[in-house]
Amino acid sequence: MSTTLIHGGTVISAVGRREADVLIDGEKIVAILAPGQATSMGIVADRTVDATGKYVVPGGVDVHTHMELPFGGTEASDTFETGTRAAAWGGVTTIVDFAVQNTGFSVQDQLAVWHEKAAGNCAIDYGFHQIIGGVDDESLKAMTYLVDNEGITSFKLFMAYPGVLYSDDGQILRAMQNASESGAMIMMHAENGIAIDVLVAQSLARGDTDPKFHSLTRPAELESEATHRAIQLSKVAGNVPLYIVHMSASGALEEVAAAQHAGLNVFAETCPQYLYLTLEDHLAQPGFEGAKWVCSTPLRTKHEHHQADLWKGLRMNELAVVSTDHCPFCFKDQKELGLGNFSKIPNGIGGVEHRMELIYQGVVLGEISLERWVETCCTTPARMFGLEHKGVIEPGADADILVWDPNRTTKIGINDKHHMNMDHSAYEGFEIDGKVDTVISRGTVVIENDTYVGTKGHGKFVKRGLSTYLH
């Protein structure tokens, strides 16, 4: 097997930083060496990567993506091929996507559909969560089977989207009870979909059809209410591990913080869009332009303190993970399905390429530390979702590494840095005080010298164990 030595850099982990060299043999990290130690030991690697003046961090782990997701009469514009390639451009070396089961369909059959989409197409490693859109006796049996046999140990439920993916409280409780027995993680889209549908119908009846009403009909109170309800159900189900996805609002965060203070296994993620984008500056842009930023949970108003609270939550570990909820749709022909009716706009923002960049900018701005950047974007996502060999730089771990240059800059934009399969950028014009330099996936260089040098099919499906992040 070939060897690679990354030398001269500063290795950043969740707990500290040090000058060190990293030795890779084949697909694994085999040693962390003091500067110059490789030379004194007579180690001559087949390949060297000069990381002088740069940070050496674990490859990013994005545990919330939706490649090729069917939604609202279309499907997400990134395939597993294009989406994982864009992820690599952003320093991400593992994604966990979602296989989708709807009412009346077999969980195992739908999982097979997603395996077929991804197999042989990915630039980086990938795993799957399973969405359970129809909770019944058969899908509950399938949940246990997937944990025991398929390396799928997390299941997403929806309190939103009645008639599509929605589960009522009884179904949620049954699924949670099942997960409590198997040790699986329940992931929750926490919005009160029944109440939202009433507000949407009332808004449309008034003629309030522009994209900004997507947010105004999904108020923060209905996110915090659903979060509270999910937490109480998880408690009734035996303190089942509960992970609230794409948290956008202060009130919902307060519910999670209170649950954690009470010792419950309740966790949450946020996404870059909720840290940087707002209702007024993006979703409420003139005409139909705001459709580019329609996602659920929605962007919140800048006149309250949601963003400041989310950054605080990241510092305090009330928010354990930053993911993207990457679900891109082109403005032309896809977002335009909702012209004249915001409820028909496909929900989703593309961001898998930019999470490591945008959260690093939080370090520059003084919101979080370098170590916390690594912890929330690499180490904790891996631990949270049973990716045993990911998210760390240590002997025996997969050689998934990002070399990050803090002395260069990145400009995000459709004509600047943009590799996702979509016709606009949600972060157009953003400038980042740092740059992806080199990306290594299981010992293979996939990005170097501003060039993608990886291959379709390099990425492998990763069977996951149970979460190792529980209280």
Coordinates of C-alpha atoms in Angstrom, one line a residue:
M1 CA 0.0 0.0 0.0
S2 CA 1.2 3.5 -0.7
T3 CA 2.1 5.9 2.1
T4 CA 1.5 9.6 2.4
L5 CA 3.1 12.1 4.9
I6 CA 1.4 15.3 5.6
H7 CA 4.1 17.5 7.2
G8 CA 4.6 21.0 8.6
G9 CA 1.0 21.6 9.6
T10 CA -1.0 22.2 12.8
V11 CA -3.3 19.3 13.6
I12 CA -6.6 20.6 15.0
S13 CA -8.8 18.2 17.0
A14 CA -11.9 18.8 19.1
V15 CA -9.7 19.1 22.2
G16 CA -6.7 21.0 21.1
R17 CA -4.0 21.8 18.5
R18 CA -0.4 20.9 18.0
E19 CA 2.3 21.0 15.5
A20 CA 2.5 17.4 14.1
D21 CA 2.9 15.3 11.0
V22 CA 0.4 12.7 9.9
L23 CA 1.4 9.4 8.3
I24 CA -1.0 7.5 6.2
D25 CA -0.6 3.9 5.0
G26 CA -3.2 2.8 2.5
E27 CA -6.6 4.0 3.7
K28 CA -5.7 4.5 7.3
I29 CA -3.9 6.9 9.5
V30 CA -1.0 5.0 11.2
A31 CA 0.9 7.6 13.1
I32 CA 0.9 11.1 14.5
L33 CA 4.5 12.2 14.5
A34 CA 6.3 15.1 16.1
P35 CA 7.7 17.6 13.5
G36 CA 10.8 16.1 11.9
Q37 CA 10.3 12.7 13.6
A38 CA 9.6 11.0 10.2
T39 CA 13.0 12.0 9.0
S40 CA 14.8 10.9 12.1
M41 CA 13.0 7.6 11.9
G42 CA 14.0 7.1 8.3
I43 CA 10.4 7.2 7.0
V44 CA 10.2 8.0 3.4
A45 CA 6.7 8.3 2.2
D46 CA 5.5 7.6 -1.4
R47 CA 3.8 11.0 -1.4
T48 CA 4.2 14.1 0.7
V49 CA 1.8 17.0 1.3
D50 CA 3.3 20.2 2.5
A51 CA 1.0 21.7 5.1
T52 CA 3.3 24.4 6.3
G53 CA 1.3 27.3 7.7
K54 CA -1.9 25.3 7.3
Y55 CA -4.4 23.5 9.5
V56 CA -4.8 19.7 9.3
V57 CA -8.3 18.7 10.3
P58 CA -10.5 15.6 10.0
G59 CA -12.5 15.5 6.8
G60 CA -15.9 17.0 7.2
V61 CA -18.8 14.8 8.1
D62 CA -22.2 16.1 6.9
V63 CA -25.0 14.0 8.4
H64 CA -27.9 15.7 6.7
T65 CA -28.0 15.7 2.9
H66 CA -30.7 14.9 0.3
M67 CA -29.3 13.9 -3.0
E68 CA -31.9 13.1 -5.7
L69 CA -34.7 13.6 -3.2
P70 CA -38.2 13.6 -4.8
F71 CA -40.1 16.6 -3.6
G72 CA -43.1 18.5 -4.8
G73 CA -43.2 17.1 -8.3
T74 CA -39.5 17.3 -9.0
E75 CA -36.3 16.0 -7.3
A76 CA -33.2 17.6 -5.8
S77 CA -30.9 18.7 -8.6
D78 CA -27.7 17.1 -7.2
T79 CA -27.2 13.4 -8.0
F80 CA -25.0 11.3 -5.7
E81 CA -22.3 11.8 -8.3
T82 CA -22.5 15.6 -8.5
G83 CA -23.4 16.2 -4.9
T84 CA -20.6 14.1 -3.4
R85 CA -18.1 15.7 -5.8
A86 CA -19.2 19.2 -4.6
A87 CA -18.9 17.9 -1.0
A88 CA -15.3 17.0 -1.7
W89 CA -14.7 20.5 -3.0
G90 CA -15.9 21.7 0.4
G91 CA -13.6 19.5 2.5
V92 CA -16.3 16.9 3.3
T93 CA -15.3 13.3 3.2
T94 CA -18.5 11.6 4.5
I95 CA -22.1 12.3 4.0
V96 CA -25.1 10.6 5.6
D97 CA -28.1 10.9 3.2
F98 CA -31.8 9.8 3.7
A99 CA -33.5 6.8 2.2
V100 CA -37.3 7.6 2.1
Q101 CA -40.2 5.3 2.8
N102 CA -43.7 6.5 2.3
T103 CA -46.9 5.0 3.6
G104 CA -47.7 1.8 1.8
F105 CA -44.2 1.1 0.7
S106 CA -41.7 -1.4 2.1
V107 CA -38.8 0.1 4.1
Q108 CA -36.4 -2.5 2.7
D109 CA -37.5 -1.9 -0.9
Q110 CA -37.1 1.8 -0.6
L111 CA -33.7 1.4 1.0
A112 CA -32.7 -0.7 -2.0
V113 CA -33.8 2.2 -4.3
W114 CA -31.4 4.6 -2.5
H115 CA -28.6 2.1 -2.6
E116 CA -29.1 1.9 -6.3
K117 CA -29.0 5.6 -6.7
A118 CA -25.7 5.9 -4.8
A119 CA -23.7 2.7 -5.5
G120 CA -20.7 3.3 -7.8
N121 CA -21.5 7.0 -8.1
C122 CA -20.0 8.7 -5.0
A123 CA -16.7 10.6 -4.8
I124 CA -16.6 10.2 -1.0
D125 CA -18.0 7.8 1.6
Y126 CA -21.6 7.8 2.4
G127 CA -24.2 6.2 4.8
F128 CA -28.0 6.3 5.1
H129 CA -30.5 7.3 7.6
Q130 CA -34.0 5.9 7.0
I131 CA -37.0 8.1 6.8
I132 CA -40.2 6.4 8.0
G133 CA -43.1 8.1 6.4
G134 CA -45.6 5.4 7.3
V135 CA -45.3 4.0 10.8
D136 CA -47.1 0.7 11.1
D137 CA -46.4 -2.9 12.2
E138 CA -44.3 -3.7 9.2
S139 CA -42.2 -0.6 9.2
L140 CA -41.5 -1.0 12.9
K141 CA -40.2 -4.5 12.3
A142 CA -38.1 -3.1 9.5
M143 CA -36.5 -0.5 11.8
T144 CA -35.2 -3.3 14.0
Y145 CA -34.0 -5.3 11.0
L146 CA -32.1 -2.3 9.6
V147 CA -30.3 -1.7 13.0
D148 CA -29.3 -5.4 13.3
N149 CA -28.4 -6.1 9.7
E150 CA -28.0 -3.0 7.5
G151 CA -25.8 -0.6 9.4
I152 CA -28.7 2.0 9.5
T153 CA -29.2 3.1 13.1
S154 CA -31.1 6.3 12.8
F155 CA -34.7 7.0 11.7
K156 CA -36.2 10.3 10.8
L157 CA -39.8 11.2 11.5
F158 CA -41.8 14.2 10.4
M159 CA -44.2 16.3 12.5
A160 CA -44.7 18.4 9.3
Y161 CA -46.0 17.7 5.8
P162 CA -49.5 16.1 6.6
G163 CA -50.5 13.7 3.9
V164 CA -46.9 13.2 2.7
L165 CA -44.5 12.2 5.4
Y166 CA -46.4 13.3 8.6
S167 CA -46.6 11.0 11.6
D168 CA -49.1 11.7 14.4
D169 CA -48.1 11.5 18.0
G170 CA -49.2 7.9 18.4
Q171 CA -47.1 6.8 15.5
I172 CA -44.2 8.8 16.8
L173 CA -44.5 7.2 20.2
R174 CA -44.5 3.7 18.7
A175 CA -41.4 4.4 16.6
M176 CA -39.7 5.9 19.6
Q177 CA -40.5 2.8 21.7
N178 CA -39.1 0.6 19.0
A179 CA -35.9 2.7 18.8
S180 CA -35.6 2.6 22.6
E181 CA -35.4 -1.2 22.4
S182 CA -32.9 -1.3 19.6
G183 CA -30.7 1.7 20.7
A184 CA -31.4 3.6 17.5
M185 CA -31.5 7.4 17.2
I186 CA -34.8 9.1 16.3
M187 CA -34.3 12.2 14.2
M188 CA -37.2 14.7 14.2
H189 CA -38.4 17.3 11.8
A190 CA -40.1 19.4 14.5
E191 CA -42.7 21.7 13.2
N192 CA -46.5 21.6 13.9
G193 CA -47.6 20.6 10.4
I194 CA -51.3 20.6 11.1
A195 CA -51.3 24.2 12.3
I196 CA -48.9 25.3 9.5
D197 CA -51.3 24.0 6.9
V198 CA -54.1 26.1 8.4
L199 CA -51.9 29.2 8.2
V200 CA -50.8 28.5 4.7
A201 CA -54.4 28.1 3.5
Q202 CA -55.3 31.4 5.2
S203 CA -52.3 33.2 3.6
L204 CA -53.1 32.0 0.1
A205 CA -56.8 32.9 0.6
R206 CA -55.7 36.5 1.4
G207 CA -53.6 36.6 -1.7
D208 CA -50.3 36.5 0.3
T209 CA -48.5 34.3 -2.1
D210 CA -44.9 35.6 -2.3
P211 CA -42.0 33.5 -1.0
K212 CA -41.6 35.5 2.3
F213 CA -45.0 34.0 3.4
H214 CA -43.3 30.6 3.6
S215 CA -41.6 31.8 6.7
L216 CA -44.5 33.8 8.1
T217 CA -46.8 30.7 7.9
R218 CA -44.2 28.6 9.7
P219 CA -43.7 30.7 12.9
A220 CA -41.0 30.0 15.4
E221 CA -43.6 29.1 18.0
L222 CA -44.7 26.1 15.9
E223 CA -41.1 24.9 15.8
S224 CA -40.6 25.2 19.6
E225 CA -44.0 23.6 20.3
A226 CA -43.2 20.6 18.2
T227 CA -39.7 20.4 19.7
H228 CA -41.3 20.4 23.2
R229 CA -43.8 17.7 22.2
A230 CA -41.1 15.5 20.6
I231 CA -39.0 15.8 23.8
Q232 CA -41.9 14.8 26.0
L233 CA -42.7 11.8 23.8
S234 CA -39.1 10.7 23.8
K235 CA -39.2 10.8 27.6
V236 CA -42.3 8.7 27.7
A237 CA -40.6 6.2 25.4
G238 CA -37.8 5.7 27.8
N239 CA -35.4 8.5 27.2
V240 CA -34.9 7.4 23.6
P241 CA -32.1 9.2 21.8
L242 CA -33.7 12.2 20.0
Y243 CA -32.0 14.4 17.5
I244 CA -33.8 17.5 16.3
V245 CA -32.8 18.4 12.8
H246 CA -32.3 21.8 11.2
M247 CA -33.0 24.0 14.2
S248 CA -33.7 27.6 13.4
A249 CA -35.3 29.3 16.3
S250 CA -34.5 30.5 19.8
G251 CA -37.5 28.9 21.5
A252 CA -36.8 25.5 20.1
L253 CA -33.2 25.7 21.3
E254 CA -34.5 26.6 24.8
E255 CA -36.5 23.4 24.8
V256 CA -33.5 21.3 23.9
A257 CA -31.3 23.1 26.5
A258 CA -33.9 22.4 29.2
A259 CA -34.1 18.7 28.2
Q260 CA -30.3 18.4 28.3
H261 CA -30.2 20.1 31.7
A262 CA -32.7 17.4 32.9
G263 CA -30.3 14.7 31.7
L264 CA -32.3 13.5 28.6
N265 CA -30.7 12.1 25.5
V266 CA -31.8 15.1 23.4
F267 CA -29.5 16.6 20.8
A268 CA -29.9 19.1 18.0
E269 CA -28.2 20.4 14.9
T270 CA -28.3 23.7 13.1
C271 CA -27.3 24.6 9.5
P272 CA -25.3 27.5 8.0
Q273 CA -28.4 29.1 6.5
Y274 CA -29.8 29.7 10.0
L275 CA -26.6 31.3 11.1
Y276 CA -26.1 33.6 8.2
L277 CA -29.3 34.1 6.2
T278 CA -32.5 35.9 7.2
L279 CA -36.2 36.4 6.3
E280 CA -35.7 40.1 5.5
D281 CA -32.4 40.0 3.5
H282 CA -33.1 36.8 1.5
L283 CA -36.5 35.2 1.6
A284 CA -38.3 38.6 1.3
Q285 CA -36.3 39.8 -1.7
P286 CA -38.5 41.5 -4.4
G287 CA -40.7 39.5 -6.7
F288 CA -40.0 35.8 -6.8
E289 CA -36.3 36.0 -6.0
G290 CA -36.8 34.9 -2.4
A291 CA -37.8 31.4 -3.6
K292 CA -34.0 30.6 -3.8
W293 CA -34.1 30.6 0.0
V294 CA -37.3 28.6 0.7
C295 CA -36.4 25.8 3.0
S296 CA -38.0 24.2 6.1
T297 CA -37.6 25.0 8.9
P298 CA -37.6 28.5 7.3
L299 CA -35.2 31.4 7.6
R300 CA -36.1 33.6 10.6
T301 CA -36.4 37.3 11.1
K302 CA -33.2 39.3 11.8
H303 CA -35.2 41.5 14.2
E304 CA -35.2 38.8 16.9
H305 CA -32.2 37.1 18.4
H306 CA -32.3 33.7 16.7
Q307 CA -28.9 33.8 15.0
A308 CA -27.1 35.1 18.2
D309 CA -28.8 32.3 20.2
L310 CA -27.8 29.6 17.7
W311 CA -24.2 30.7 17.8
K312 CA -24.4 30.7 21.6
G313 CA -25.9 27.2 21.4
L314 CA -22.9 26.0 19.3
R315 CA -20.5 27.4 21.9
M316 CA -22.4 25.9 24.8
N317 CA -23.0 22.5 23.1
E318 CA -26.7 22.9 23.3
L319 CA -26.3 22.5 19.5
A320 CA -23.9 19.5 19.0
V321 CA -23.7 19.4 15.2
V322 CA -23.7 21.7 12.1
S323 CA -25.0 19.9 9.0
T324 CA -26.4 21.4 5.8
D325 CA -29.8 19.8 5.0
H326 CA -28.4 20.0 1.5
C327 CA -31.4 19.8 -0.8
P328 CA -30.7 21.9 -4.0
F329 CA -33.2 22.9 -6.6
C330 CA -32.6 25.1 -9.6
F331 CA -34.4 28.4 -9.7
K332 CA -35.4 27.9 -13.3
D333 CA -38.1 25.3 -13.8
Q334 CA -37.8 23.9 -10.2
K335 CA -38.2 26.8 -7.7
E336 CA -40.5 28.3 -10.3
L337 CA -43.1 25.6 -9.7
G338 CA -44.2 27.9 -6.9
L339 CA -44.8 31.1 -8.9
G340 CA -47.9 32.6 -7.5
N341 CA -48.1 30.0 -4.7
F342 CA -45.3 29.8 -2.2
S343 CA -46.5 26.5 -0.9
K344 CA -45.6 24.9 -4.2
I345 CA -42.0 26.0 -4.1
P346 CA -39.7 23.0 -3.6
N347 CA -38.2 23.3 -0.1
G348 CA -34.4 23.3 0.0
I349 CA -31.1 25.1 -0.1
G350 CA -27.8 23.8 -1.6
G351 CA -24.9 24.0 0.8
V352 CA -22.9 20.8 1.1
E353 CA -19.9 22.5 -0.5
H354 CA -19.8 25.4 1.9
R355 CA -20.4 24.2 5.4
M356 CA -16.7 23.9 6.4
E357 CA -16.0 27.3 4.9
L358 CA -19.0 29.1 6.5
I359 CA -18.5 27.6 10.0
Y360 CA -14.8 28.4 9.8
Q361 CA -15.8 32.0 9.2
G362 CA -17.5 31.8 12.6
V363 CA -14.0 31.1 14.0
V364 CA -12.7 34.3 12.2
L365 CA -15.7 36.3 13.6
G366 CA -15.0 35.1 17.1
E367 CA -18.2 33.1 17.5
I368 CA -16.5 29.7 18.1
S369 CA -13.0 28.3 18.5
L370 CA -11.0 26.3 15.9
E371 CA -11.5 23.2 18.1
R372 CA -15.3 23.7 18.1
W373 CA -15.3 24.1 14.3
V374 CA -13.8 20.6 14.1
E375 CA -16.0 19.2 16.9
T376 CA -19.3 20.4 15.4
C377 CA -18.4 19.7 11.7
C378 CA -16.4 16.5 12.0
T379 CA -16.0 14.7 15.3
T380 CA -19.4 14.9 17.0
P381 CA -21.4 14.1 13.8
A382 CA -19.3 10.9 13.5
R383 CA -19.8 10.0 17.1
M384 CA -23.5 10.9 17.1
F385 CA -24.2 8.6 14.2
G386 CA -21.9 5.6 14.8
L387 CA -19.2 6.4 12.2
E388 CA -16.5 4.7 14.2
H389 CA -13.5 5.5 12.0
K390 CA -14.5 9.0 10.9
G391 CA -14.2 12.5 12.3
V392 CA -10.8 12.2 14.0
I393 CA -7.1 12.2 13.2
E394 CA -5.6 9.4 15.2
P395 CA -4.0 6.0 14.4
G396 CA -6.5 3.5 13.1
A397 CA -8.9 6.1 11.8
D398 CA -9.8 6.4 8.2
A399 CA -7.4 8.7 6.4
D400 CA -10.1 11.4 5.7
I401 CA -8.3 14.7 6.0
L402 CA -8.8 18.3 5.1
V403 CA -5.7 20.6 4.8
W404 CA -7.1 24.1 5.3
D405 CA -5.2 27.3 4.4
P406 CA -6.0 30.1 6.8
N407 CA -3.9 32.6 4.8
R408 CA -5.9 32.5 1.6
T409 CA -9.5 33.5 0.9
T410 CA -12.6 32.0 -0.8
K411 CA -15.3 33.8 -2.7
I412 CA -18.5 31.9 -3.0
G413 CA -20.7 32.5 -6.0
I414 CA -22.1 31.0 -9.2
N415 CA -19.1 32.4 -11.1
D416 CA -16.6 32.0 -8.3
K417 CA -16.5 28.8 -6.1
H418 CA -19.6 26.8 -6.9
H419 CA -19.6 23.1 -7.9
M420 CA -23.2 22.0 -6.9
N421 CA -25.6 21.2 -9.7
M422 CA -27.8 24.2 -9.4
D423 CA -28.1 27.5 -11.2
H424 CA -27.6 29.9 -8.3
S425 CA -25.8 30.1 -5.0
A426 CA -27.6 30.7 -1.7
Y427 CA -24.4 32.3 -0.5
E428 CA -23.6 34.5 -3.5
G429 CA -20.8 37.0 -2.8
F430 CA -19.9 35.6 0.7
E431 CA -16.1 35.8 1.3
I432 CA -14.4 33.4 3.6
D433 CA -11.0 34.1 5.3
G434 CA -9.6 30.7 4.5
K435 CA -9.5 28.1 1.8
V436 CA -9.8 24.3 1.1
D437 CA -6.3 23.3 0.1
T438 CA -6.1 19.5 -0.1
V439 CA -8.8 16.9 0.6
I440 CA -7.9 13.2 1.2
S441 CA -10.6 10.5 1.3
R442 CA -9.5 7.2 2.8
G443 CA -5.9 7.9 1.8
T444 CA -6.7 9.1 -1.7
V445 CA -6.2 12.7 -2.7
V446 CA -9.5 14.0 -4.2
I447 CA -8.9 17.8 -4.2
E448 CA -5.5 19.5 -4.7
N449 CA -4.3 22.6 -6.5
D450 CA -7.8 23.8 -7.0
T451 CA -8.6 20.7 -9.0
Y452 CA -10.8 17.7 -8.4
V453 CA -8.7 14.6 -8.9
G454 CA -11.0 12.1 -7.4
T455 CA -13.0 9.4 -9.1
K456 CA -16.7 8.5 -9.4
G457 CA -17.2 5.3 -7.3
H458 CA -14.3 5.9 -4.9
G459 CA -16.8 6.5 -2.1
K460 CA -18.1 3.4 -0.3
F461 CA -21.2 2.8 1.7
V462 CA -20.4 2.8 5.4
K463 CA -22.4 0.7 7.8
R464 CA -22.9 2.6 11.0
G465 CA -23.0 1.4 14.6
L466 CA -25.1 2.9 17.4
S467 CA -24.5 6.4 18.7
T468 CA -21.5 6.8 21.0
Y469 CA -22.6 10.3 22.1
L470 CA -25.4 9.5 24.6
H471 CA -25.6 11.0 28.1

